[in-house]
Coordinates of C-alpha atoms in Angstrom, one line a residue:
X1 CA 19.2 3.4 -16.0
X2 CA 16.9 1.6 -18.6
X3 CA 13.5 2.7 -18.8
X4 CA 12.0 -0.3 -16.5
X5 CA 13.7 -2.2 -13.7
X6 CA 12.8 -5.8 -12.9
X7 CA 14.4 -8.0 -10.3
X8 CA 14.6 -11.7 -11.3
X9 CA 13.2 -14.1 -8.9
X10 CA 13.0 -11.5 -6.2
X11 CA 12.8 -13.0 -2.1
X12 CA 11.1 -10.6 0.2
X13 CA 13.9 -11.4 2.6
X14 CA 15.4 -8.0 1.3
X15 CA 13.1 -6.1 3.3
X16 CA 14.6 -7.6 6.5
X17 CA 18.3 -6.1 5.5
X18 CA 16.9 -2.4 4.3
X19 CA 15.1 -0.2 6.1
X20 CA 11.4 0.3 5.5
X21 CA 11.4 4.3 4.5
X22 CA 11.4 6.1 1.5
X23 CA 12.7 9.3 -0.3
X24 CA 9.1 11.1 -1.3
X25 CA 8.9 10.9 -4.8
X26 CA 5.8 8.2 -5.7
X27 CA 3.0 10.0 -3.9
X28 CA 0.0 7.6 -4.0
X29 CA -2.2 10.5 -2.3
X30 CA -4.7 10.0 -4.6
X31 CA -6.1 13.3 -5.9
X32 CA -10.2 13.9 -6.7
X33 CA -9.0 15.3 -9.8
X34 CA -7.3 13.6 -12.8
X35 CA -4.1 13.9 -12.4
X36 CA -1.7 12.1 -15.8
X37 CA 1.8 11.7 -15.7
X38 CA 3.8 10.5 -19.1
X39 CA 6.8 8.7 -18.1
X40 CA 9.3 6.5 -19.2
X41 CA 11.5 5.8 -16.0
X42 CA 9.0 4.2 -13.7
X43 CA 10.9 1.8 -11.4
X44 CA 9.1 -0.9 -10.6
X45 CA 9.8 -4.4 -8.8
X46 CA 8.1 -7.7 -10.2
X47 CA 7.8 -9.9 -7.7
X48 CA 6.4 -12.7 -9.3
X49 CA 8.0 -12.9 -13.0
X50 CA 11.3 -13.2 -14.8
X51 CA 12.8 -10.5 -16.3
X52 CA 14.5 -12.4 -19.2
X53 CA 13.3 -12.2 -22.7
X54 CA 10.8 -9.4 -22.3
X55 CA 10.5 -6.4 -24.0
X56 CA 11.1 -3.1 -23.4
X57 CA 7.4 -2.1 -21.4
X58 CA 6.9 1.9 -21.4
X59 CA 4.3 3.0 -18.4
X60 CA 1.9 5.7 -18.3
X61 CA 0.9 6.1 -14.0
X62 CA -2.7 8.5 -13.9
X63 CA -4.1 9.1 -10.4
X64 CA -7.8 9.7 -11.0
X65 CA -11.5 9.6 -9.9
X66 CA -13.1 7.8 -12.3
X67 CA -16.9 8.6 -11.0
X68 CA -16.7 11.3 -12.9
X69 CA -17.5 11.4 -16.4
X70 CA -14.4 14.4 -17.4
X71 CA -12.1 12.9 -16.1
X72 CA -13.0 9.7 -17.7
X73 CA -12.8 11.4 -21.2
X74 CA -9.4 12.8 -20.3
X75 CA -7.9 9.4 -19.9
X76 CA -9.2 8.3 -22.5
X77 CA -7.6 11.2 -24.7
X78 CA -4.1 10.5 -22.9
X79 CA -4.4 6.6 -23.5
X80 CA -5.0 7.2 -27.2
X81 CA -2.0 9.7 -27.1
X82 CA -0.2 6.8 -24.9
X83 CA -0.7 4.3 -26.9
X84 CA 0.1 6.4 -30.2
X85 CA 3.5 7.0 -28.5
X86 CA 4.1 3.3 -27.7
X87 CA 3.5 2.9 -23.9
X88 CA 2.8 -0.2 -23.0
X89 CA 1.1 -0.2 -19.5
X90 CA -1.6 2.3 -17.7
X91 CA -0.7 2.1 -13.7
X92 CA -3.9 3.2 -12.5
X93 CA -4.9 4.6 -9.6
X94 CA -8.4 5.6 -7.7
X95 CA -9.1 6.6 -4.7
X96 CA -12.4 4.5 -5.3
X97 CA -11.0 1.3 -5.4
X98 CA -11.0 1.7 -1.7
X99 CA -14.3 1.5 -1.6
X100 CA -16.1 0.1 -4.4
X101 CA -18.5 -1.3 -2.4
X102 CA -19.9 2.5 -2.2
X103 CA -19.7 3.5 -6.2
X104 CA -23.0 3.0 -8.5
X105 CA -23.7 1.7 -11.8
X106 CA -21.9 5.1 -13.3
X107 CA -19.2 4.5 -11.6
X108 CA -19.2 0.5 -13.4
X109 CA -20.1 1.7 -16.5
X110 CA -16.9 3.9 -16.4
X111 CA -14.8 1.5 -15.1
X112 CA -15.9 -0.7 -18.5
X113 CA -15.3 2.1 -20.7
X114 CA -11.8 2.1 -19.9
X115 CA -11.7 -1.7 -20.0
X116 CA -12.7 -1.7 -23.3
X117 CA -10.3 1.0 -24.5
X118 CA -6.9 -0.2 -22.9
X119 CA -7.9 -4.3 -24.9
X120 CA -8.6 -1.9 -28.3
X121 CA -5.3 0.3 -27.8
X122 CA -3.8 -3.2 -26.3
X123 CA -2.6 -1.2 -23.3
X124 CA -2.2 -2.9 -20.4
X125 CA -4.4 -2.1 -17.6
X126 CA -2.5 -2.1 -14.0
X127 CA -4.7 -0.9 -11.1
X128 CA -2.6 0.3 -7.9
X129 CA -4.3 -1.1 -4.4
X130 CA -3.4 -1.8 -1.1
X131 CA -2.5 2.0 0.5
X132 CA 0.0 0.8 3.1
X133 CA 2.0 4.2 4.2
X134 CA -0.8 6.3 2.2
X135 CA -3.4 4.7 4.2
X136 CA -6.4 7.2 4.6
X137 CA -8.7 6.1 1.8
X138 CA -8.6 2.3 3.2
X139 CA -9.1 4.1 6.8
X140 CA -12.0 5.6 5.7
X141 CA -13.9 2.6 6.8
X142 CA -12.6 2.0 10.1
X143 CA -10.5 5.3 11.3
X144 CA -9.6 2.6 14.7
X145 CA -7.0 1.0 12.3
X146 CA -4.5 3.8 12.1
X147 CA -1.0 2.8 13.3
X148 CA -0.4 4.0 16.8
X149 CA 2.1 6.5 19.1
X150 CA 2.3 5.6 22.8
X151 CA 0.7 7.9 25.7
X152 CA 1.8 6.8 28.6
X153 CA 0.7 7.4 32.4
X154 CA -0.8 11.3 31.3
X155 CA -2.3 12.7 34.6
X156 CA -6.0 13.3 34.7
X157 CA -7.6 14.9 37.7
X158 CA -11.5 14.1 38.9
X159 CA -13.6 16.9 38.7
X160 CA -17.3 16.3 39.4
X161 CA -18.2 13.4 37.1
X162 CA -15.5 14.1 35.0
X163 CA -11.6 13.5 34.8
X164 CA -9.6 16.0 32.4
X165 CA -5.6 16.1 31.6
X166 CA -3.3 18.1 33.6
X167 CA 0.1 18.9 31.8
X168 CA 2.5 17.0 33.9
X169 CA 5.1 19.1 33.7
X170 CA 4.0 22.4 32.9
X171 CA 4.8 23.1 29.2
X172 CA 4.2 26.4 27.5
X173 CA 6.1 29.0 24.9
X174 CA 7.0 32.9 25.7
X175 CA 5.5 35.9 24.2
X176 CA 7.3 36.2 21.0
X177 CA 8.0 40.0 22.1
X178 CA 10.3 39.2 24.5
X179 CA 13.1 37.7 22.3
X180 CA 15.2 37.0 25.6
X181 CA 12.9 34.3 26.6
X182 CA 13.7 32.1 23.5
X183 CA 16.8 30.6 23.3
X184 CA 17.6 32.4 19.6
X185 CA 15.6 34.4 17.9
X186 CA 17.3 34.6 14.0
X187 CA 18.0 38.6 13.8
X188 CA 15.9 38.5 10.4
X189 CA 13.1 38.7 12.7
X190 CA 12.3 42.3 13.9
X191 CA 9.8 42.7 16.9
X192 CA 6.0 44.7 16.4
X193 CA 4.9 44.6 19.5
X194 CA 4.0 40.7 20.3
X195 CA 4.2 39.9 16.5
X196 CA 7.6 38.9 15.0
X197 CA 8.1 40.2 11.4
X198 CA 10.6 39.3 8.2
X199 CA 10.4 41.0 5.1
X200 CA 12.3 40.3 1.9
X201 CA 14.8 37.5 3.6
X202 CA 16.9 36.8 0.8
X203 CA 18.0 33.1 2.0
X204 CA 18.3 34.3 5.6
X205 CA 17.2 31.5 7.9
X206 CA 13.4 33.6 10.2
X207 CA 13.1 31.3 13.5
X208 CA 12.9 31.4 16.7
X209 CA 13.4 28.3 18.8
X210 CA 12.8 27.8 23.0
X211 CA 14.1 24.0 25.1
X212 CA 10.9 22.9 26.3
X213 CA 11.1 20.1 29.5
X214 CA 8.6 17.6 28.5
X215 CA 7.6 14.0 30.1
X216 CA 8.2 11.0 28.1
X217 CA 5.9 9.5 25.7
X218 CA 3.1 12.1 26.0
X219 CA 1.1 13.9 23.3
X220 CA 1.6 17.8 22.7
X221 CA 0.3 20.3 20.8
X222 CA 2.3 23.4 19.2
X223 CA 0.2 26.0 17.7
X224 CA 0.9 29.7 16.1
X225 CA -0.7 32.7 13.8
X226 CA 1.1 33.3 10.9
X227 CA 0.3 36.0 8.1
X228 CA 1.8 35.9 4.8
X229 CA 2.5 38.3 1.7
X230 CA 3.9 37.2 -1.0
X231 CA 6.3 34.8 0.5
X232 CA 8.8 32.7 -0.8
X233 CA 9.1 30.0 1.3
X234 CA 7.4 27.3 4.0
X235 CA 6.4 28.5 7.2
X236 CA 7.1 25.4 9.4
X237 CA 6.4 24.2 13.4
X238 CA 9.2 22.0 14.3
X239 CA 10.0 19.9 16.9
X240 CA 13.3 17.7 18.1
X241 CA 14.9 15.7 20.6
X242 CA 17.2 18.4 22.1
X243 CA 19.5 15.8 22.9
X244 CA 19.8 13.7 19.6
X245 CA 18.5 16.3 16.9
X246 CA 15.7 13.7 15.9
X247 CA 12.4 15.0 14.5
X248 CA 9.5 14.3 16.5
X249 CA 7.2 16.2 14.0
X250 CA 6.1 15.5 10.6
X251 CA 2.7 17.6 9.7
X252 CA 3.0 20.2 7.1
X253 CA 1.2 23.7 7.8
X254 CA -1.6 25.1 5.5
X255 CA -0.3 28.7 4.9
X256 CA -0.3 30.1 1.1
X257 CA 2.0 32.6 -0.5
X258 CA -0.5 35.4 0.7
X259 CA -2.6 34.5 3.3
X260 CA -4.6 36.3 6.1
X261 CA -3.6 35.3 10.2
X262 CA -4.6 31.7 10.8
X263 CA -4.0 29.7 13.5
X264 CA -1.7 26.8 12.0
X265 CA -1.2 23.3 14.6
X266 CA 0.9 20.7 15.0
X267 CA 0.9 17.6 17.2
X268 CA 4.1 15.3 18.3
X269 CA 4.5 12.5 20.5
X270 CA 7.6 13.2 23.0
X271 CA 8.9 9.3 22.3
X272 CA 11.3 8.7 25.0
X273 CA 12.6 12.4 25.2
X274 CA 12.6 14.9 28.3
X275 CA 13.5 17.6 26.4
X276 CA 12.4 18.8 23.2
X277 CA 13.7 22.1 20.4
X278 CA 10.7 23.7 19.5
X279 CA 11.5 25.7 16.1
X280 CA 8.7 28.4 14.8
X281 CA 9.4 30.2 11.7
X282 CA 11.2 29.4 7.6
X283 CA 14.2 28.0 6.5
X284 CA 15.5 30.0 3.5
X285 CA 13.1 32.0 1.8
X286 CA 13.7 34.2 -1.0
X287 CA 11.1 36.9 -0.5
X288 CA 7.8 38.3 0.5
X289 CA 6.7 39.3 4.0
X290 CA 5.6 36.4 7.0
X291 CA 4.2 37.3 10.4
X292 CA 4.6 35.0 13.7
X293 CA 1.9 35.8 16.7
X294 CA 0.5 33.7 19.5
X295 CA 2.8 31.3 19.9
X296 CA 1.2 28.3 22.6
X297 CA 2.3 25.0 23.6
X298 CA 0.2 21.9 25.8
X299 CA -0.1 18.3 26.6
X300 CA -2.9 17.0 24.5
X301 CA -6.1 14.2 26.2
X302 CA -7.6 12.1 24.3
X303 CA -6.9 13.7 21.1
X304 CA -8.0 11.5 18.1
X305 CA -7.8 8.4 20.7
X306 CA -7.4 4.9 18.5
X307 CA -10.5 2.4 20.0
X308 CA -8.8 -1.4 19.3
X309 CA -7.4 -4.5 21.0
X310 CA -4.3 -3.6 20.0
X311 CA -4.1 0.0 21.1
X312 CA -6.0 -0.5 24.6
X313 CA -6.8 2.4 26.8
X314 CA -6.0 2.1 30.6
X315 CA -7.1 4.1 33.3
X316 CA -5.8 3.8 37.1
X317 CA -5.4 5.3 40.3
X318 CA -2.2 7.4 40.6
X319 CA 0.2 5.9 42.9
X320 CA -2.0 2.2 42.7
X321 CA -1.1 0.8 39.0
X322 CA -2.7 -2.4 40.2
X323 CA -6.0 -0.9 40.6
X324 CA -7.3 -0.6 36.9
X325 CA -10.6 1.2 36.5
X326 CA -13.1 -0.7 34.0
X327 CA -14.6 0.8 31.4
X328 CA -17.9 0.7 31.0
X329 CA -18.2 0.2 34.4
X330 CA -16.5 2.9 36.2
X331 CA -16.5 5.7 33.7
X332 CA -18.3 5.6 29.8
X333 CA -16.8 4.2 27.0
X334 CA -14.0 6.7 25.6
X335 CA -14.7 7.7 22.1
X336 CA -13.6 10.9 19.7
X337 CA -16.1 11.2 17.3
X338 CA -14.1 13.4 15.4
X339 CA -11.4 10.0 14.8
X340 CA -10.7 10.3 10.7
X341 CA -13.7 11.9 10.1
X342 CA -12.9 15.5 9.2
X343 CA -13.2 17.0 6.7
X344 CA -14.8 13.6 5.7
X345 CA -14.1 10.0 6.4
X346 CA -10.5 9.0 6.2
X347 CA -8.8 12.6 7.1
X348 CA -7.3 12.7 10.3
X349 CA -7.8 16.3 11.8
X350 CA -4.5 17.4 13.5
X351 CA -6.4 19.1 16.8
X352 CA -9.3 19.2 17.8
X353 CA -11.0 19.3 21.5
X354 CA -10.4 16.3 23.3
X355 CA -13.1 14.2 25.1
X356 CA -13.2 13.7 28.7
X357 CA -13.6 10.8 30.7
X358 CA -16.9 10.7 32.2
X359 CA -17.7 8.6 35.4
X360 CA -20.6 5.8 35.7
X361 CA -19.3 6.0 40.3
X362 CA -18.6 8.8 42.1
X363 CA -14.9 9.2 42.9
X364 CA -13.0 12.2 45.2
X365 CA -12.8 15.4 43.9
X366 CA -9.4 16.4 42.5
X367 CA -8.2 12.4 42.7
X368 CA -5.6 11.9 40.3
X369 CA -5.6 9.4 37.5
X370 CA -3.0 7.9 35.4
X371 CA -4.2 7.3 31.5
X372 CA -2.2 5.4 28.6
X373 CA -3.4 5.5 25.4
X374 CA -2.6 5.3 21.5
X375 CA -3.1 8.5 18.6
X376 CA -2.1 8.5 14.8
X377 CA 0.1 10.8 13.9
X378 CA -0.4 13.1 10.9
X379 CA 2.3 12.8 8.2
X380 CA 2.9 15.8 5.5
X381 CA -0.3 16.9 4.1
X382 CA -2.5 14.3 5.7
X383 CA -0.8 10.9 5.6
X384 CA -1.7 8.2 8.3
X385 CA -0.2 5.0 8.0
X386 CA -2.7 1.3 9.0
X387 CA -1.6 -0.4 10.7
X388 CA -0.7 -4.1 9.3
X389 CA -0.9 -6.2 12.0
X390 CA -4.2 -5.8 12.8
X391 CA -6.2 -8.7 11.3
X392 CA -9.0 -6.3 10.8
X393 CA -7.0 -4.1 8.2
X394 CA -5.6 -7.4 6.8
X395 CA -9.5 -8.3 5.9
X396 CA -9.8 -4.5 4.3
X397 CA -6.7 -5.1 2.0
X398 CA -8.9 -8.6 1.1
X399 CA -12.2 -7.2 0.6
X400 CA -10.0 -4.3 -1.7
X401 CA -8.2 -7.2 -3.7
X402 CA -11.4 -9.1 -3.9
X403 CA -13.7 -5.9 -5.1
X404 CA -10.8 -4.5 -7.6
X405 CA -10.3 -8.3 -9.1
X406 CA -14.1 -8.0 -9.7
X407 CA -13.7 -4.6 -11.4
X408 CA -10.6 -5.4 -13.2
X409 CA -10.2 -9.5 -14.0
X410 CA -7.0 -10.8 -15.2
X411 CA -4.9 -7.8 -14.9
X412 CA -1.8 -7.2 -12.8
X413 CA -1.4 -5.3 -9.9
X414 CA 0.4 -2.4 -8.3
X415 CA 1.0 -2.7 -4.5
X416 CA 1.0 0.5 -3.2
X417 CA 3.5 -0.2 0.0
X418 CA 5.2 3.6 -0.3
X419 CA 6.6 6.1 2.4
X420 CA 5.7 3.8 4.9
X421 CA 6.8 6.1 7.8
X422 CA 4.7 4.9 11.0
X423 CA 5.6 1.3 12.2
X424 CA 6.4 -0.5 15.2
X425 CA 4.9 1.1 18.4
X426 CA 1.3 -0.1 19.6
X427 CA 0.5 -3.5 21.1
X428 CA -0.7 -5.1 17.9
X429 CA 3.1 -4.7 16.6
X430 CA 4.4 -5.3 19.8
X431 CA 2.7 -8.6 20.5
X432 CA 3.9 -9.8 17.3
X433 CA 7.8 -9.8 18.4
X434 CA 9.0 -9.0 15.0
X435 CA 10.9 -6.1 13.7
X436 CA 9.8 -3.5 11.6
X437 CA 11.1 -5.4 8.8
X438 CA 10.1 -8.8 9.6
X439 CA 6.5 -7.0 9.9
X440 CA 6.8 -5.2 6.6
X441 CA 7.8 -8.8 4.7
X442 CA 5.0 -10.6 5.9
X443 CA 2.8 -8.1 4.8
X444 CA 3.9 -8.1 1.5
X445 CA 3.8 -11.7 1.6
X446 CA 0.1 -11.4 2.5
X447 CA -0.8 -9.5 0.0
X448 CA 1.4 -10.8 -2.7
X449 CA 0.1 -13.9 -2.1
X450 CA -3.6 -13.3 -2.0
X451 CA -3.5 -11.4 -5.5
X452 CA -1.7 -14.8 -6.6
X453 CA -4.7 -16.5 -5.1
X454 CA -7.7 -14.7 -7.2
X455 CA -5.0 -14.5 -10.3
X456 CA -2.0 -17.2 -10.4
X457 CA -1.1 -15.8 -14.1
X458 CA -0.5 -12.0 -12.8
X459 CA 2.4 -10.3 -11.9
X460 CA 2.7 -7.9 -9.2
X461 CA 4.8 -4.7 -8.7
X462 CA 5.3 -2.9 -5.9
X463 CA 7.8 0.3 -5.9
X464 CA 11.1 -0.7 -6.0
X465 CA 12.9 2.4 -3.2
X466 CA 10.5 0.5 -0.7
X467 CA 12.8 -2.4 -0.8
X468 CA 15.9 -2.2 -2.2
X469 CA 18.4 -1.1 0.2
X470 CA 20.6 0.4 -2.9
X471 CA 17.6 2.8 -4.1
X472 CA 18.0 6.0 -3.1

């Protein structure tokens, strides 16, 4: 494969006959560290220039935070090496160009440092915007704007001036002692006492897994200690559709090689199954010790509730759909204050406690409510996807273009569309009557077309897997 790939006169029409996924191998998590990466098989797609005629361009991609004055003199000592080594290009990103609105005069005066380097080393300067898939630092401003999953008709019960969930069914997981409750329990795992141990594992698969009956379209919550020593390998919650095999959760756990008990959670949406595998434990490690404990499964409320047009909230009597209470007027505006804010703005925690609804009227005691809603859902080690056809996220991906032309005139762009992995599923995408990949093309479009509007002269790139139904 040569070292670049450009596709000649490009249509975004391939979009609509590939699927909108990706292997993950471009992760545009930007770090708050400088983090440089020489290489010379970046596969790009142009979608605004020919191919024909050009040279051979070498690329150097550096994820970094340039308000800090280290990291700036590091990239400066790899573009001098770049350059020295004939690379062509600097694909830069920063987590700032989210928000450039925020940075100071030291974060400008660094930006111009670098500005004035790449023109004397004549390497081309490509900034990377527009996080759709990796969405969080554009989030950061309005956490609302996540994508959305479906709750639908979760059954909340009036008590005193308050409503709270009731799981509806029943969910729950046995006491990991009593191995005949599960539905396997992989004999790598011996029992102490309510704790499950494996030591030294060689390969051998360490899970347990137990059927769980679960309502459609609701919200759970899978949680478990785990202790490690030295272990070779990734402790995992998983859940899937006992009927189809499909994965209904995507949110990595935060357990180290050696780590003391910690309570490690997970959230999935049920999606239209009734029945779900839940899987606790490691698939093939090598070595080392882990430790399983506490094992506990729920329906989630209001868990990191999305507040937006297009992801309403609706609240009505059990058994009386057509009597919709109001809010504001019948109970307080529902709000989780907690919404992409923790650790700081733009990270979604995975649980939390859930608000109530709280009543303005009285209603009976133990009446029963009905509540729909929309929740993010956690991807990996943080990822939430925007969602794109909200015209409110459309004007953040202006205001980016607009602040980052100001920053950076003249130059090309990077389009960061990658491992776009949550699409298709709250009224703003449903009112639309598209499919995912009509959706995905106009966004592109969008964007694509607004960088052509500040800059006719540029060319912009996005990453060619997201589009080319032959990659990967």
């Amino acid at each position: 494969m040569s070292d670049r790939s450009l596709v000649d006169g490009l249509t975004l029409e391939l979009v609509l006959r590939g699927s909108v996924e990706a292997a993950p191998r471009h992760h545009f998590r930007h770090s708050r560290v400088c983090r440089c990466v020489l290489s010379v098989a970046l596969l790009l797609t142009c979608l605004c220039s020919s191919a024909a005629g050009q040279r051979l361009e070498r690329w150097v991609y550096v994820s970094t935070n340039l308000l800090v004055s280290e990291n700036v003199d590091r990239l400066e000592q790899l573009m001098r090496d770049a350059a020295g080594l004939g690379f062509t290009h600097l694909l830069l990103a920063d987590s700032k160009f989210s928000r450039l609105h925020e940075m100071d005069e030291r974060y400008f005066r660094h930006v111009e440092r670098v500005r004035q380097l790449s023109d004397e080393l004549q390497l081309r300067l490509v900034p990377a915007i527009f996080p759709v898939g990796y969405s969080n630092d554009l989030l950061a401003q309005n956490p609302n704007l996540a994508e959305g999953l479906p709750v639908r008709d979760a059954l909340f019960e009036v008590r005193g001036s308050r409503a709270e969930l009731v799981a509806d069914p029943a969910v729950g997981l046995p006491s990991l002692g009593d191995r005949k409750a599960w539905n396997f329990v992989d004999e790598s795992l011996r029992a102490e006492g309510e704790v499950l141990r494996v030591s030294d594992p060689k390969g051998e698969n360490c899970r347990v897994m137990k059927t769980v009956h679960v309502a459609p379209f609701r919200h759970y919550h899978v949680s478990v200690r785990v202790r490690t020593v030295d272990f070779r390998g990734q402790p995992q919650i998983a859940v899937l559709d006992a009927v189809s095999g499909r994965r209904l959760s995507h949110t990595n756990l935060r357990v180290g090689r050696t780590s003391d008990w910690t309570t490690q959670h997970i959230t999935f949406n049920s999606l239209n199954c009734q029945q779900v595998n839940v899987y606790l434990g490691a698939w093939g490690p090598t070595g080392g010790s882990l430790w399983l404990s506490d094992a506990r499964m729920d329906e989630c409320g209001l868990l990191n509730v999305l507040r937006r047009n297009g992801a309403p909230l609706r609240v009505v009597m059990e058994g009386q759909p057509e009597q919709q209470l109001q809010e504001g007027v019948d109970f307080e505006p529902v709000l989780d204050p907690l919404l992409g804010r923790v650790p700081y703005a733009g990270e979604y925690e995975v649980w939390h406690e859930s608000p109530a609804i709280q009543f303005r009227r009285s209603l009976p005691e133990g009446a029963r409510l009905r509540v729909s809603w929309f929740h993010p859902h956690v991807i990996y080690d943080g990822q939430v996807c925007a969602c794109v056809t909200e015209p409110a996220f459309q004007q953040l991906l202006r205001g980016q273009a607009e602040a980052v032309e100001r920053a950076f005139p003249g130059t090309d762009r990077m389009m960061s569309h990658d491992e776009w992995r949550v699409l298709g599923w709250d009224e703003s995408f449903q009112r639309t009557g598209k499919t995912p990949g009509q959706v995905a093309a106009d966004n592109v479009r969008f964007c694509a077309d607004h960088l052509k509007k500040l800059n006719s002269d540029r060319r912009v790139f996005v990453w060619s897997d997201m589009f080319d139904p032959h990659h990967n």
